[in-house]
Amino acid sequence: MLLLTNLPYRLLPVLVLVLVLVLTMVYENMRSKSKSYVRSSSTTRPIQPLSLHMLQLFIHCFLSFYFLFLTVSEAVCNPQDQETLLWFSGNVSSPVSPLKWNPSVDCCSWEGITCDDSLNSHITNISLPSRGLFGNLTSTILSLHSLTHLDLSHNRLLGPLPPGFFSSLDQLRVLNLSYNSFSGELPLEQSFGNNGSIMFFPTETIDLSSNLLQGKILSSSKFLQGFLNLTSFNVSNNSFIGPLPSFLCKSSPQLSDLDFSYNDFSGFISQGLGRCLRLSILRAGFNRLSGDIPSDIYILSKLEQLFLPSNHLSGKISDDITRLKKLTSLELYFNLLEGDIPRGIGNLSSLRSLQLHTNYLTGPVPLSLANCTNLVSLNLRVNQLGGSLTELDFSQFKSLSVIDIGNNSFTGDLPEKVYSCKSLTAIRFSGNKLTGQISPQILKLESSSFLSLSDNKLTNITDALTILQGCKKLSTLLVALNFYNETFPSNKDLISPNGFPKLKIFGIGGCGLKGEIPAWLINIKSLEVLDLSVNQLVGPIPGWLGTLPNLFYLELSDNQLSGQLSNDIFQLKALMSQKSHDETDRNSLELPVYVSPSSVTTYKQQYNHMSSLPPAIYISRNNLTGSIPVEVGKLKAIQILDLSFNSLSGVIPDELSNLTRLERLDLSNNNLTGRIPWSLRLLHFMSYFSVAYNNLEGPVPTGGQFDTFLKAYFEGNALLCGGILLNPCMSPTQPTATVTTQDEDELSRTIFLGLGFGYFFGLASFIVGSLEAQVNQNQQIYTELD
């Protein structure tokens, strides 16, 4: 009996069937033996076979026992647990796909529900991630005392967690409420039993990340002191304040994963984290932590990830960090760290990611770094590092994919050994003092798609372009602020039709290059972003630029370009419809690009995706003449148009009002005349509009975005009036300015409309009068009939 009750009840049908078959076989066997015995010995009393009636009676008793047992063991889920679940479902909703929990069906078979195999079938697991659930988590769920796993992550649940959450769910082992909108503070409760002693819970994982939780997690609180078995604690992406709760390692020494990142913790990181001897992941980036990195972190021999970026940490990186032999990721960027990179950094042979950028680190790159042969990503940009790179043995970095050492003070030639890093996809050496020429050896980097060498002292642009066009996967090429005062190669055949087959971003501004816009650019059909600003380019803007099918960002400012604006330049397909721009590659760039429009010397704005760059045309500070073509109205996807500081004349085309996505329009410092079209009020996204220092006249439009523009945007136009200028426009009795063709057209339309309305109302009056006369006549007739 004990054996049977210990068996899972779902196996009992199989067991019964086996027993019935065995008994049947035994019965048949005994019958056959009985018959053979009778034939072989007629003098001996034959053995009586097992009675069929006895067999049937035995099977009947066994089946009765089985069904009695089955009635007990296969009962539906606990009624109280079912009622709790129904109450929970009544407090949440899912407009996309509601929970289909049918009260007439065993709740152990409901979606996301798991029960144990006990006689009472208690609920042990609720797993409903990413179900679009909206509502509150009420205290009724606290009656599920057998619950061991609760996963409601990636929903839209809100409000505070019920009081007594952990003390009631004292069997909970895994809790995942991440990516919701739960609010309130921790601690939720005091972890004391009835006798005043600390309660211990079996909880192993707590994930409360990406919610709206707030307040402090203080060492004086008893919350969390009962989680002796806790291995993972994640409260990232909330609004917690106060000191970092290093005390957790005292109450939960089994912790292996701690994540406090993306909160508002502040102050020094106190000692205590060194108690978590099993800690493999420590994340506390994007807070307001300050002071030195605590020394007890360096005794965590099992640590694999140390993530402390975007804080206010200061001091030096201790040499003791090289004791963390299992470290695979070290990210300390965006802090105030200073001093040298530890010389023994090469002892971290398991390191795959080293991110130390945007600090105040000095000195050379340690040669021992070459021992980190598993390195995949190396970022040291925006520090004060220096020295030559030629001594570092880059050939050891067989797995290196991304290297960024930009904005430092490295000197000497481009290191030849870097070309042996066959896995490199992204390289940034910009903002240093590197010299020499680009070597043909760079063609060994067959996987490279991002190359930034801007702001160095490289020479020989012709050879550089001839070589680089052979990099078949290159999609981003930034070589601005090099090749000073050289001449742009004009040979149309310099770039073959197969050259730069995947190039999308080409930046070569700030070089002071002489000559005209090179004709070979027409061969790079894949171009989407082109920056030729701050050079000495002369001649007209070639119309063939408008034939580049994917070009949506054109920067030609600060040159000596002349002639009229070609109609063709406003035929760029990628700027003619928003759909075209939306189809721009939205994949992340291998490294971000930093752009400050019209000034290549200071990159301020960071772009991580190609599609984040605003569709724009910058042609400011040149010598362009003539009028603004009406074809400009076709560029319906453009967001920025800057034609300032030229010698453009004529009126502001009314077609500009078609550019409904326009955010910045700068027409200042030209020779434009006429009035500001009132139709520009329809440009609801326009946050900047300047027509300063032209020869415009008439009233400044009011309403819409025009009520937000500064007076300075209109100064330098003596005949402008009204609006933000506050000087009244001349009355009709006063002498008026010369009537333009546009004014005459408006007057003609007004007269025509006036005559039309007069005729309409006259005809309407005649018809109404006739109808009234007829009605009066009918009324007289009806009176006589009465």
PDB file of N, CA and C in Angstrom, residues 317 319 338-346 354 356 360-370 378 380 383-392 394 405 408-411 432:
ATOM      1  N   ILE A 317      43.247  53.277 -11.041  1.00  0.00           N
ATOM      2  CA  ILE A 317      42.866  51.860 -11.136  1.00  0.00           C
ATOM      3  C   ILE A 317      43.982  51.066 -10.490  1.00  0.00           C
ATOM      4  N   ASP A 319      46.616  48.346  -9.153  1.00  0.00           N
ATOM      5  CA  ASP A 319      47.280  47.190  -9.754  1.00  0.00           C
ATOM      6  C   ASP A 319      46.665  45.882  -9.275  1.00  0.00           C
ATOM      7  N   GLU A 338      42.052  58.413 -13.076  1.00  0.00           N
ATOM      8  CA  GLU A 338      43.293  59.032 -13.544  1.00  0.00           C
ATOM      9  C   GLU A 338      44.454  58.061 -13.354  1.00  0.00           C
ATOM     10  N   GLY A 339      45.627  58.517 -13.775  1.00  0.00           N
ATOM     11  CA  GLY A 339      46.814  57.681 -13.652  1.00  0.00           C
ATOM     12  C   GLY A 339      46.973  56.725 -14.818  1.00  0.00           C
ATOM     13  N   ASP A 340      47.948  55.840 -14.694  1.00  0.00           N
ATOM     14  CA  ASP A 340      48.250  54.895 -15.771  1.00  0.00           C
ATOM     15  C   ASP A 340      47.321  53.692 -15.748  1.00  0.00           C
ATOM     16  N   ILE A 341      47.179  53.079 -16.898  1.00  0.00           N
ATOM     17  CA  ILE A 341      46.554  51.761 -16.962  1.00  0.00           C
ATOM     18  C   ILE A 341      47.520  50.782 -16.292  1.00  0.00           C
ATOM     19  N   PRO A 342      47.050  49.935 -15.370  1.00  0.00           N
ATOM     20  CA  PRO A 342      47.966  49.018 -14.668  1.00  0.00           C
ATOM     21  C   PRO A 342      48.872  48.246 -15.635  1.00  0.00           C
ATOM     22  N   ARG A 343      50.143  48.223 -15.334  1.00  0.00           N
ATOM     23  CA  ARG A 343      51.107  47.568 -16.215  1.00  0.00           C
ATOM     24  C   ARG A 343      50.822  46.082 -16.375  1.00  0.00           C
ATOM     25  N   GLY A 344      50.290  45.475 -15.322  1.00  0.00           N
ATOM     26  CA  GLY A 344      50.034  44.034 -15.376  1.00  0.00           C
ATOM     27  C   GLY A 344      48.675  43.685 -15.935  1.00  0.00           C
ATOM     28  N   ILE A 345      48.050  44.611 -16.697  1.00  0.00           N
ATOM     29  CA  ILE A 345      46.720  44.364 -17.248  1.00  0.00           C
ATOM     30  C   ILE A 345      46.702  43.085 -18.082  1.00  0.00           C
ATOM     31  N   GLY A 346      47.863  42.700 -18.596  1.00  0.00           N
ATOM     32  CA  GLY A 346      47.955  41.482 -19.412  1.00  0.00           C
ATOM     33  C   GLY A 346      47.695  40.208 -18.634  1.00  0.00           C
ATOM     34  N   LEU A 354      37.362  45.507 -22.813  1.00  0.00           N
ATOM     35  CA  LEU A 354      38.019  46.499 -21.964  1.00  0.00           C
ATOM     36  C   LEU A 354      37.547  47.881 -22.392  1.00  0.00           C
ATOM     37  N   LEU A 356      37.546  51.615 -21.109  1.00  0.00           N
ATOM     38  CA  LEU A 356      38.075  52.606 -20.167  1.00  0.00           C
ATOM     39  C   LEU A 356      37.962  54.021 -20.722  1.00  0.00           C
ATOM     40  N   TYR A 360      40.496  60.219 -17.371  1.00  0.00           N
ATOM     41  CA  TYR A 360      41.686  61.075 -17.407  1.00  0.00           C
ATOM     42  C   TYR A 360      42.950  60.226 -17.287  1.00  0.00           C
ATOM     43  N   LEU A 361      42.929  59.078 -17.927  1.00  0.00           N
ATOM     44  CA  LEU A 361      44.056  58.160 -17.874  1.00  0.00           C
ATOM     45  C   LEU A 361      45.231  58.710 -18.675  1.00  0.00           C
ATOM     46  N   THR A 362      46.427  58.475 -18.174  1.00  0.00           N
ATOM     47  CA  THR A 362      47.633  58.995 -18.804  1.00  0.00           C
ATOM     48  C   THR A 362      48.618  57.861 -19.064  1.00  0.00           C
ATOM     49  N   GLY A 363      49.718  58.247 -19.725  1.00  0.00           N
ATOM     50  CA  GLY A 363      50.787  57.285 -19.973  1.00  0.00           C
ATOM     51  C   GLY A 363      50.544  56.453 -21.221  1.00  0.00           C
ATOM     52  N   PRO A 364      51.422  55.508 -21.496  1.00  0.00           N
ATOM     53  CA  PRO A 364      51.287  54.655 -22.687  1.00  0.00           C
ATOM     54  C   PRO A 364      50.343  53.495 -22.433  1.00  0.00           C
ATOM     55  N   VAL A 365      49.997  52.828 -23.516  1.00  0.00           N
ATOM     56  CA  VAL A 365      49.243  51.576 -23.396  1.00  0.00           C
ATOM     57  C   VAL A 365      50.235  50.491 -22.989  1.00  0.00           C
ATOM     58  N   PRO A 366      49.983  49.792 -21.873  1.00  0.00           N
ATOM     59  CA  PRO A 366      50.942  48.775 -21.417  1.00  0.00           C
ATOM     60  C   PRO A 366      51.183  47.705 -22.480  1.00  0.00           C
ATOM     61  N   LEU A 367      52.420  47.359 -22.682  1.00  0.00           N
ATOM     62  CA  LEU A 367      52.741  46.343 -23.680  1.00  0.00           C
ATOM     63  C   LEU A 367      52.184  44.978 -23.297  1.00  0.00           C
ATOM     64  N   SER A 368      51.945  44.775 -21.980  1.00  0.00           N
ATOM     65  CA  SER A 368      51.405  43.484 -21.543  1.00  0.00           C
ATOM     66  C   SER A 368      49.982  43.267 -22.033  1.00  0.00           C
ATOM     67  N   LEU A 369      49.342  44.319 -22.507  1.00  0.00           N
ATOM     68  CA  LEU A 369      47.971  44.179 -23.012  1.00  0.00           C
ATOM     69  C   LEU A 369      47.910  43.133 -24.125  1.00  0.00           C
ATOM     70  N   ALA A 370      49.017  42.941 -24.827  1.00  0.00           N
ATOM     71  CA  ALA A 370      49.058  41.954 -25.916  1.00  0.00           C
ATOM     72  C   ALA A 370      48.810  40.540 -25.408  1.00  0.00           C
ATOM     73  N   LEU A 378      38.109  46.820 -27.549  1.00  0.00           N
ATOM     74  CA  LEU A 378      39.035  47.673 -26.802  1.00  0.00           C
ATOM     75  C   LEU A 378      38.682  49.130 -27.069  1.00  0.00           C
ATOM     76  N   LEU A 380      39.574  52.931 -25.569  1.00  0.00           N
ATOM     77  CA  LEU A 380      40.355  53.803 -24.693  1.00  0.00           C
ATOM     78  C   LEU A 380      40.200  55.271 -25.093  1.00  0.00           C
ATOM     79  N   ASN A 383      40.931  60.040 -23.523  1.00  0.00           N
ATOM     80  CA  ASN A 383      41.776  60.053 -22.341  1.00  0.00           C
ATOM     81  C   ASN A 383      42.974  60.946 -22.654  1.00  0.00           C
ATOM     82  N   GLN A 384      44.031  60.794 -21.898  1.00  0.00           N
ATOM     83  CA  GLN A 384      45.250  61.565 -22.142  1.00  0.00           C
ATOM     84  C   GLN A 384      46.429  60.625 -22.346  1.00  0.00           C
ATOM     85  N   LEU A 385      46.119  59.494 -22.998  1.00  0.00           N
ATOM     86  CA  LEU A 385      47.142  58.498 -23.276  1.00  0.00           C
ATOM     87  C   LEU A 385      48.062  58.983 -24.392  1.00  0.00           C
ATOM     88  N   GLY A 386      49.294  58.517 -24.391  1.00  0.00           N
ATOM     89  CA  GLY A 386      50.236  58.961 -25.409  1.00  0.00           C
ATOM     90  C   GLY A 386      51.273  57.920 -25.735  1.00  0.00           C
ATOM     91  N   GLY A 387      52.308  58.372 -26.434  1.00  0.00           N
ATOM     92  CA  GLY A 387      53.362  57.465 -26.846  1.00  0.00           C
ATOM     93  C   GLY A 387      53.091  56.857 -28.203  1.00  0.00           C
ATOM     94  N   SER A 388      53.991  56.017 -28.612  1.00  0.00           N
ATOM     95  CA  SER A 388      53.860  55.367 -29.915  1.00  0.00           C
ATOM     96  C   SER A 388      53.102  54.052 -29.784  1.00  0.00           C
ATOM     97  N   LEU A 389      52.361  53.709 -30.833  1.00  0.00           N
ATOM     98  CA  LEU A 389      51.602  52.467 -30.863  1.00  0.00           C
ATOM     99  C   LEU A 389      52.341  51.356 -31.599  1.00  0.00           C
ATOM    100  N   THR A 390      53.480  51.693 -32.175  1.00  0.00           N
ATOM    101  CA  THR A 390      54.187  50.708 -33.006  1.00  0.00           C
ATOM    102  C   THR A 390      54.787  49.575 -32.187  1.00  0.00           C
ATOM    103  N   GLU A 391      55.029  49.802 -30.885  1.00  0.00           N
ATOM    104  CA  GLU A 391      55.645  48.766 -30.056  1.00  0.00           C
ATOM    105  C   GLU A 391      54.636  47.740 -29.542  1.00  0.00           C
ATOM    106  N   LEU A 392      53.361  48.082 -29.559  1.00  0.00           N
ATOM    107  CA  LEU A 392      52.335  47.149 -29.085  1.00  0.00           C
ATOM    108  C   LEU A 392      52.113  46.063 -30.134  1.00  0.00           C
ATOM    109  N   PHE A 394      50.005  44.104 -31.827  1.00  0.00           N
ATOM    110  CA  PHE A 394      48.596  43.893 -32.176  1.00  0.00           C
ATOM    111  C   PHE A 394      48.359  42.514 -32.785  1.00  0.00           C
ATOM    112  N   ILE A 405      40.733  54.063 -30.052  1.00  0.00           N
ATOM    113  CA  ILE A 405      41.702  54.785 -29.224  1.00  0.00           C
ATOM    114  C   ILE A 405      41.725  56.257 -29.625  1.00  0.00           C
ATOM    115  N   ASN A 408      43.176  60.915 -28.122  1.00  0.00           N
ATOM    116  CA  ASN A 408      44.273  60.828 -27.177  1.00  0.00           C
ATOM    117  C   ASN A 408      45.446  61.606 -27.763  1.00  0.00           C
ATOM    118  N   SER A 409      46.634  61.258 -27.396  1.00  0.00           N
ATOM    119  CA  SER A 409      47.811  61.979 -27.914  1.00  0.00           C
ATOM    120  C   SER A 409      48.858  61.010 -28.430  1.00  0.00           C
ATOM    121  N   PHE A 410      48.421  59.957 -29.084  1.00  0.00           N
ATOM    122  CA  PHE A 410      49.361  58.986 -29.648  1.00  0.00           C
ATOM    123  C   PHE A 410      50.117  59.609 -30.816  1.00  0.00           C
ATOM    124  N   THR A 411      51.387  59.241 -30.934  1.00  0.00           N
ATOM    125  CA  THR A 411      52.241  59.815 -31.970  1.00  0.00           C
ATOM    126  C   THR A 411      52.831  58.698 -32.836  1.00  0.00           C
ATOM    127  N   ASN A 432      44.300  62.043 -32.844  1.00  0.00           N
ATOM    128  CA  ASN A 432      45.628  61.834 -32.282  1.00  0.00           C
ATOM    129  C   ASN A 432      46.641  62.658 -33.080  1.00  0.00           C
TER     130      ASN A 432
END
